[in-house]
Amino acid sequence: MSTIIDFFKDTASMLPTVKLMDIIDILLVAFVIYTIIVMIQTTGAARIAKSIIIILVLFLLTQILNMYLMHYLLEKILEIGLIALVVMFQPELRRMLEKLGGKNLREIVNMKEEQREIDRVISQTVAACETMSKSRTGALIVFERDDSTIDYQKSGTVLDAQVSSELLRNIFFTKASLHDGAVIIRNERIAAAGCVLPLTQNRNISSDLGTRHRAGIGMSEATDAVIVIVSEETGTISVAIGGMLKRHLAPQTLEKLLLNELAPKTETKTYNPLKLLQRKRNKKEKDETDAET
């Protein structure tokens, strides 16, 4: 207990000595830590993070227990591991730096809200599905959420391309080599195309559903992904979530559904000073009228 009290006393005594640059330094470190946490949200990256933590624990234990040889080997592994991490997370680091470099100083200081990239991705996907629905072009599009789809991406062709209506329609064009597989969208980009998805084992689904729909439902059972399906036979648009299939969706309904599932917006109240003054004036006039009567 005394240790905790001494800690708080020492912290309180240090507060008057904190300078502006110290606060900026702390905020920068917090920003770096937050960015690293965001980068390791996927299951694959989480495994790497757990492995690093295990190596660090072993490194400390070997130092405490004076295991010199093992300590030396772990030290070299950590030195090489830092370079390996930069190489492994190169796409994420590049994307982060591009986003940071694309903002001007005013946007960074004022924290100006920009149009979310996911909104553009959804609108491009809906436009592609509407066109493919009219031409009866089959499509299977997977939106990754919390559960990793890395294993399924390995079964296809890696693209790492920006999502656009034209690219999606070209991928699912009947004579294209990747049209039979699924497109996986991860971090608002097309991660891979021509991917093989697991088929559902549910025997209670409608018999008129083909392989594309069964693969979409199977993927929604295996992960928490949102899967959009365009039927090649009828042109109908469907969405599979959590093993359930929502069929015969209009493009407007599809857009609302994807926005609700992938980009829910928090309601924010905006206050107009002029309206606030007008409201107070009306209330004052009403009170005066009530007093006269």
Short mmCIF file of C-alpha atoms in Angstrom, two decimals:
data_model
loop_
_atom_site.label_atom_id
_atom_site.label_comp_id
_atom_site.label_asym_id
_atom_site.label_seq_id
_atom_site.Cartn_x
_atom_site.Cartn_y
_atom_site.Cartn_z
CA MET A 1 0.00 0.00 0.00
CA SER A 2 2.84 2.36 0.91
CA THR A 3 4.39 1.74 -2.52
CA ILE A 4 1.22 2.94 -4.24
CA ILE A 5 1.06 6.03 -2.03
CA ASP A 6 4.73 6.82 -2.74
CA PHE A 7 4.06 6.42 -6.47
CA PHE A 8 1.23 8.97 -6.40
CA LYS A 9 3.30 11.35 -4.29
CA ASP A 10 6.19 11.16 -6.75
CA THR A 11 3.78 11.69 -9.66
CA ALA A 12 2.22 14.73 -7.96
CA SER A 13 5.64 16.24 -7.27
CA MET A 14 6.60 15.84 -10.95
CA LEU A 15 3.49 17.57 -12.33
CA PRO A 16 4.80 21.17 -11.84
CA THR A 17 7.92 20.28 -13.83
CA VAL A 18 5.97 19.06 -16.90
CA LYS A 19 6.59 21.28 -19.91
CA LEU A 20 4.72 21.79 -23.17
CA MET A 21 7.19 19.63 -25.11
CA ASP A 22 6.69 16.82 -22.58
CA ILE A 23 2.93 16.87 -23.26
CA ILE A 24 3.54 16.85 -27.03
CA ASP A 25 5.99 13.98 -26.58
CA ILE A 26 3.42 11.94 -24.62
CA LEU A 27 0.69 12.61 -27.22
CA LEU A 28 2.99 11.50 -30.05
CA VAL A 29 3.85 8.27 -28.25
CA ALA A 30 0.14 7.64 -27.61
CA PHE A 31 -0.59 8.22 -31.31
CA VAL A 32 2.12 5.74 -32.34
CA ILE A 33 0.82 3.12 -29.90
CA TYR A 34 -2.75 3.63 -31.16
CA THR A 35 -1.60 3.25 -34.78
CA ILE A 36 0.22 0.01 -33.94
CA ILE A 37 -2.89 -1.37 -32.21
CA VAL A 38 -4.99 -0.57 -35.28
CA MET A 39 -2.45 -2.32 -37.51
CA ILE A 40 -2.58 -5.57 -35.50
CA GLN A 41 -6.37 -5.89 -35.35
CA THR A 42 -6.46 -8.70 -37.92
CA THR A 43 -6.11 -12.30 -36.74
CA GLY A 44 -2.86 -12.85 -38.69
CA ALA A 45 -1.23 -9.77 -37.22
CA ALA A 46 -2.52 -10.71 -33.77
CA ARG A 47 -0.68 -14.04 -34.01
CA ILE A 48 2.54 -12.19 -34.86
CA ALA A 49 2.01 -9.83 -31.91
CA LYS A 50 1.50 -12.78 -29.54
CA SER A 51 4.70 -14.41 -30.84
CA ILE A 52 6.64 -11.19 -30.23
CA ILE A 53 5.31 -10.95 -26.67
CA ILE A 54 6.32 -14.58 -26.00
CA ILE A 55 9.84 -13.91 -27.32
CA LEU A 56 10.14 -10.78 -25.14
CA VAL A 57 9.04 -12.72 -22.04
CA LEU A 58 11.59 -15.47 -22.81
CA PHE A 59 14.23 -12.78 -23.39
CA LEU A 60 13.62 -11.33 -19.91
CA LEU A 61 13.50 -14.75 -18.25
CA THR A 62 16.80 -15.86 -19.80
CA GLN A 63 18.37 -12.61 -18.59
CA ILE A 64 17.09 -13.13 -15.03
CA LEU A 65 18.14 -16.82 -14.99
CA ASN A 66 21.57 -16.06 -16.50
CA MET A 67 20.99 -18.34 -19.50
CA TYR A 68 23.62 -16.62 -21.59
CA LEU A 69 23.45 -18.67 -24.79
CA MET A 70 19.66 -18.58 -25.11
CA HIS A 71 19.65 -14.89 -24.15
CA TYR A 72 22.17 -14.15 -26.88
CA LEU A 73 20.12 -16.04 -29.51
CA LEU A 74 16.90 -14.27 -28.53
CA GLU A 75 18.67 -10.91 -28.64
CA LYS A 76 19.76 -11.58 -32.24
CA ILE A 77 16.24 -12.77 -33.15
CA LEU A 78 14.79 -9.50 -31.84
CA GLU A 79 17.33 -7.44 -33.79
CA ILE A 80 16.45 -9.21 -37.04
CA GLY A 81 12.75 -9.22 -36.12
CA LEU A 82 12.52 -5.42 -36.16
CA ILE A 83 13.60 -5.36 -39.81
CA ALA A 84 11.26 -8.28 -40.60
CA LEU A 85 8.28 -6.43 -39.07
CA VAL A 86 8.90 -3.39 -41.26
CA VAL A 87 8.95 -5.65 -44.33
CA MET A 88 5.84 -7.60 -43.28
CA PHE A 89 3.75 -4.51 -42.53
CA GLN A 90 5.07 -2.51 -45.47
CA PRO A 91 1.64 -2.16 -47.20
CA GLU A 92 -0.04 -0.94 -43.99
CA LEU A 93 2.80 1.48 -43.21
CA ARG A 94 2.76 2.85 -46.75
CA ARG A 95 -1.03 3.33 -46.66
CA MET A 96 -0.81 5.11 -43.31
CA LEU A 97 1.92 7.47 -44.55
CA GLU A 98 -0.02 8.18 -47.75
CA LYS A 99 -3.12 9.14 -45.75
CA LEU A 100 -1.06 11.32 -43.43
CA GLY A 101 0.76 13.01 -46.33
CA GLY A 102 -2.49 13.60 -48.20
CA LYS A 103 -3.87 15.84 -45.42
CA ASN A 104 -3.02 19.49 -45.18
CA LEU A 105 -2.13 21.20 -41.91
CA ARG A 106 -5.58 22.74 -41.46
CA GLU A 107 -7.25 19.33 -41.65
CA ILE A 108 -4.83 17.84 -39.11
CA VAL A 109 -5.21 20.73 -36.63
CA ASN A 110 -8.97 21.11 -36.96
CA MET A 111 -9.63 17.34 -37.23
CA LYS A 112 -11.86 18.05 -40.22
CA GLU A 113 -14.22 15.15 -40.94
CA GLU A 114 -13.68 13.74 -44.40
CA GLN A 115 -15.89 11.48 -46.43
CA ARG A 116 -15.16 7.98 -45.24
CA GLU A 117 -13.45 5.69 -47.70
CA ILE A 118 -15.88 2.89 -46.85
CA ASP A 119 -18.77 5.06 -48.11
CA ARG A 120 -17.08 5.34 -51.51
CA VAL A 121 -16.33 1.61 -51.56
CA ILE A 122 -19.97 0.78 -50.84
CA SER A 123 -21.29 3.13 -53.51
CA GLN A 124 -18.91 1.66 -56.10
CA THR A 125 -19.91 -1.88 -55.11
CA VAL A 126 -23.63 -1.09 -55.33
CA ALA A 127 -23.16 0.51 -58.77
CA ALA A 128 -21.30 -2.58 -60.00
CA CYS A 129 -23.94 -4.94 -58.59
CA GLU A 130 -26.76 -2.95 -60.19
CA THR A 131 -25.09 -3.18 -63.61
CA MET A 132 -24.25 -6.89 -63.20
CA SER A 133 -27.80 -7.59 -62.03
CA LYS A 134 -29.22 -6.10 -65.23
CA SER A 135 -26.79 -8.08 -67.42
CA ARG A 136 -27.20 -11.23 -65.26
CA THR A 137 -23.51 -11.47 -64.50
CA GLY A 138 -22.76 -13.64 -61.48
CA ALA A 139 -20.76 -12.06 -58.67
CA LEU A 140 -19.54 -12.97 -55.19
CA ILE A 141 -18.09 -10.15 -53.07
CA VAL A 142 -16.83 -10.60 -49.50
CA PHE A 143 -16.42 -7.68 -47.09
CA GLU A 144 -14.03 -8.65 -44.30
CA ARG A 145 -14.85 -7.46 -40.81
CA ASP A 146 -13.24 -8.64 -37.55
CA ASP A 147 -12.58 -12.26 -38.56
CA SER A 148 -9.53 -12.63 -40.80
CA THR A 149 -9.96 -13.93 -44.37
CA ILE A 150 -6.24 -14.37 -45.05
CA ASP A 151 -6.55 -18.12 -45.55
CA TYR A 152 -9.25 -17.66 -48.20
CA GLN A 153 -7.26 -14.90 -49.92
CA LYS A 154 -4.40 -17.37 -50.43
CA SER A 155 -6.68 -19.52 -52.61
CA GLY A 156 -7.07 -16.66 -55.12
CA THR A 157 -4.97 -14.03 -56.86
CA VAL A 158 -3.63 -11.14 -54.75
CA LEU A 159 -4.55 -7.73 -56.20
CA ASP A 160 -4.40 -5.02 -53.47
CA ALA A 161 -6.33 -2.63 -55.73
CA GLN A 162 -8.66 0.29 -55.14
CA VAL A 163 -12.33 -0.64 -55.29
CA SER A 164 -14.15 0.66 -58.36
CA SER A 165 -17.28 -0.31 -60.21
CA GLU A 166 -15.35 -0.84 -63.44
CA LEU A 167 -12.77 -3.15 -61.85
CA LEU A 168 -15.44 -5.28 -60.16
CA ARG A 169 -17.35 -5.65 -63.43
CA ASN A 170 -14.17 -6.60 -65.27
CA ILE A 171 -13.28 -9.23 -62.66
CA PHE A 172 -16.70 -10.88 -62.92
CA PHE A 173 -16.94 -10.58 -66.70
CA THR A 174 -18.00 -14.00 -68.00
CA LYS A 175 -14.82 -14.57 -70.04
CA ALA A 176 -12.45 -13.29 -67.36
CA SER A 177 -10.22 -15.88 -65.71
CA LEU A 178 -11.21 -14.85 -62.17
CA HIS A 179 -14.98 -14.59 -62.63
CA ASP A 180 -15.82 -17.95 -61.00
CA GLY A 181 -14.24 -17.12 -57.64
CA ALA A 182 -14.96 -14.54 -54.98
CA VAL A 183 -13.57 -11.04 -54.52
CA ILE A 184 -12.43 -10.25 -50.96
CA ILE A 185 -12.44 -6.61 -49.87
CA ARG A 186 -10.22 -5.91 -46.88
CA ASN A 187 -9.40 -2.49 -45.42
CA GLU A 188 -11.45 -0.79 -48.16
CA ARG A 189 -9.33 -2.39 -50.92
CA ILE A 190 -9.70 -5.43 -53.16
CA ALA A 191 -7.28 -7.80 -51.44
CA ALA A 192 -7.75 -10.79 -53.76
CA ALA A 193 -9.97 -12.19 -56.53
CA GLY A 194 -10.82 -15.68 -57.73
CA CYS A 195 -10.92 -16.93 -54.14
CA VAL A 196 -12.47 -20.27 -53.14
CA LEU A 197 -15.00 -20.11 -50.30
CA PRO A 198 -16.34 -22.92 -48.12
CA LEU A 199 -19.77 -24.29 -49.08
CA THR A 200 -22.52 -24.38 -46.49
CA GLN A 201 -23.49 -27.75 -45.06
CA ASN A 202 -26.99 -26.54 -44.22
CA ARG A 203 -29.49 -28.87 -45.90
CA ASN A 204 -32.48 -26.67 -45.13
CA ILE A 205 -31.68 -23.95 -47.63
CA SER A 206 -33.68 -23.64 -50.83
CA SER A 207 -32.87 -26.16 -53.56
CA ASP A 208 -32.87 -23.44 -56.23
CA LEU A 209 -29.72 -21.86 -54.78
CA GLY A 210 -26.57 -22.61 -56.76
CA THR A 211 -22.93 -22.98 -55.78
CA ARG A 212 -22.34 -19.22 -55.65
CA HIS A 213 -25.09 -18.73 -53.04
CA ARG A 214 -24.00 -21.80 -51.06
CA ALA A 215 -20.44 -20.47 -50.98
CA GLY A 216 -21.67 -17.07 -49.80
CA ILE A 217 -23.73 -18.62 -46.99
CA GLY A 218 -20.84 -20.92 -46.06
CA MET A 219 -18.46 -17.97 -45.80
CA SER A 220 -20.94 -16.10 -43.60
CA GLU A 221 -21.11 -19.16 -41.33
CA ALA A 222 -17.33 -19.48 -41.07
CA THR A 223 -16.65 -15.74 -40.50
CA ASP A 224 -18.46 -12.53 -39.58
CA ALA A 225 -17.98 -11.19 -43.13
CA VAL A 226 -20.74 -9.59 -45.19
CA ILE A 227 -21.13 -11.34 -48.55
CA VAL A 228 -22.89 -9.83 -51.56
CA ILE A 229 -24.13 -12.26 -54.22
CA VAL A 230 -25.47 -11.54 -57.70
CA SER A 231 -27.27 -14.46 -59.32
CA GLU A 232 -26.14 -15.42 -62.82
CA GLU A 233 -29.49 -17.10 -63.58
CA THR A 234 -31.94 -14.46 -62.34
CA GLY A 235 -29.82 -11.37 -61.73
CA THR A 236 -31.18 -10.98 -58.19
CA ILE A 237 -28.99 -9.43 -55.52
CA SER A 238 -28.60 -11.17 -52.16
CA VAL A 239 -26.58 -10.64 -48.99
CA ALA A 240 -25.39 -13.37 -46.61
CA ILE A 241 -24.70 -12.50 -42.96
CA GLY A 242 -24.28 -14.96 -40.11
CA GLY A 243 -25.55 -17.90 -42.13
CA MET A 244 -28.72 -16.05 -43.14
CA LEU A 245 -29.50 -15.01 -46.73
CA LYS A 246 -31.43 -11.86 -47.61
CA ARG A 247 -32.66 -12.16 -51.21
CA HIS A 248 -34.21 -9.98 -53.93
CA LEU A 249 -32.63 -6.73 -52.76
CA ALA A 250 -32.99 -3.50 -54.71
CA PRO A 251 -29.78 -1.44 -55.17
CA GLN A 252 -31.04 1.18 -52.70
CA THR A 253 -31.78 -1.51 -50.10
CA LEU A 254 -28.38 -3.08 -50.70
CA GLU A 255 -26.65 0.26 -50.09
CA LYS A 256 -28.54 0.87 -46.83
CA LEU A 257 -27.80 -2.66 -45.63
CA LEU A 258 -24.07 -2.37 -46.36
CA LEU A 259 -23.89 1.03 -44.68
CA ASN A 260 -25.61 -0.33 -41.58
CA GLU A 261 -23.36 -3.39 -41.40
CA LEU A 262 -20.02 -1.94 -42.48
CA ALA A 263 -20.18 1.78 -41.71
CA PRO A 264 -22.67 2.58 -38.95
CA LYS A 265 -22.72 6.29 -38.26
CA THR A 266 -23.01 7.71 -34.77
CA GLU A 267 -25.59 10.42 -34.46
CA THR A 268 -24.04 13.80 -33.74
CA LYS A 269 -26.01 16.86 -32.72
CA THR A 270 -25.10 20.13 -34.41
CA TYR A 271 -26.05 23.43 -32.88
CA ASN A 272 -26.83 26.49 -34.97
CA PRO A 273 -26.23 29.70 -32.94
CA LEU A 274 -28.83 31.66 -34.94
CA LYS A 275 -31.50 29.02 -34.34
CA LEU A 276 -30.59 28.94 -30.65
CA LEU A 277 -31.02 32.72 -30.33
CA GLN A 278 -34.31 32.60 -32.24
CA ARG A 279 -35.55 29.83 -29.94
CA LYS A 280 -34.66 31.89 -26.84
CA ARG A 281 -36.37 34.97 -28.29
CA ASN A 282 -39.54 33.04 -29.04
CA LYS A 283 -39.54 31.60 -25.53
CA LYS A 284 -39.12 35.08 -24.04
CA GLU A 285 -41.99 36.50 -26.12
CA LYS A 286 -44.18 33.55 -25.09
CA ASP A 287 -43.38 34.13 -21.40
CA GLU A 288 -44.22 37.85 -21.74
CA THR A 289 -47.51 37.03 -23.45
CA ASP A 290 -48.42 34.53 -20.72
CA ALA A 291 -47.60 37.13 -18.05
CA GLU A 292 -49.87 39.75 -19.67
CA THR A 293 -52.76 37.33 -19.85
#
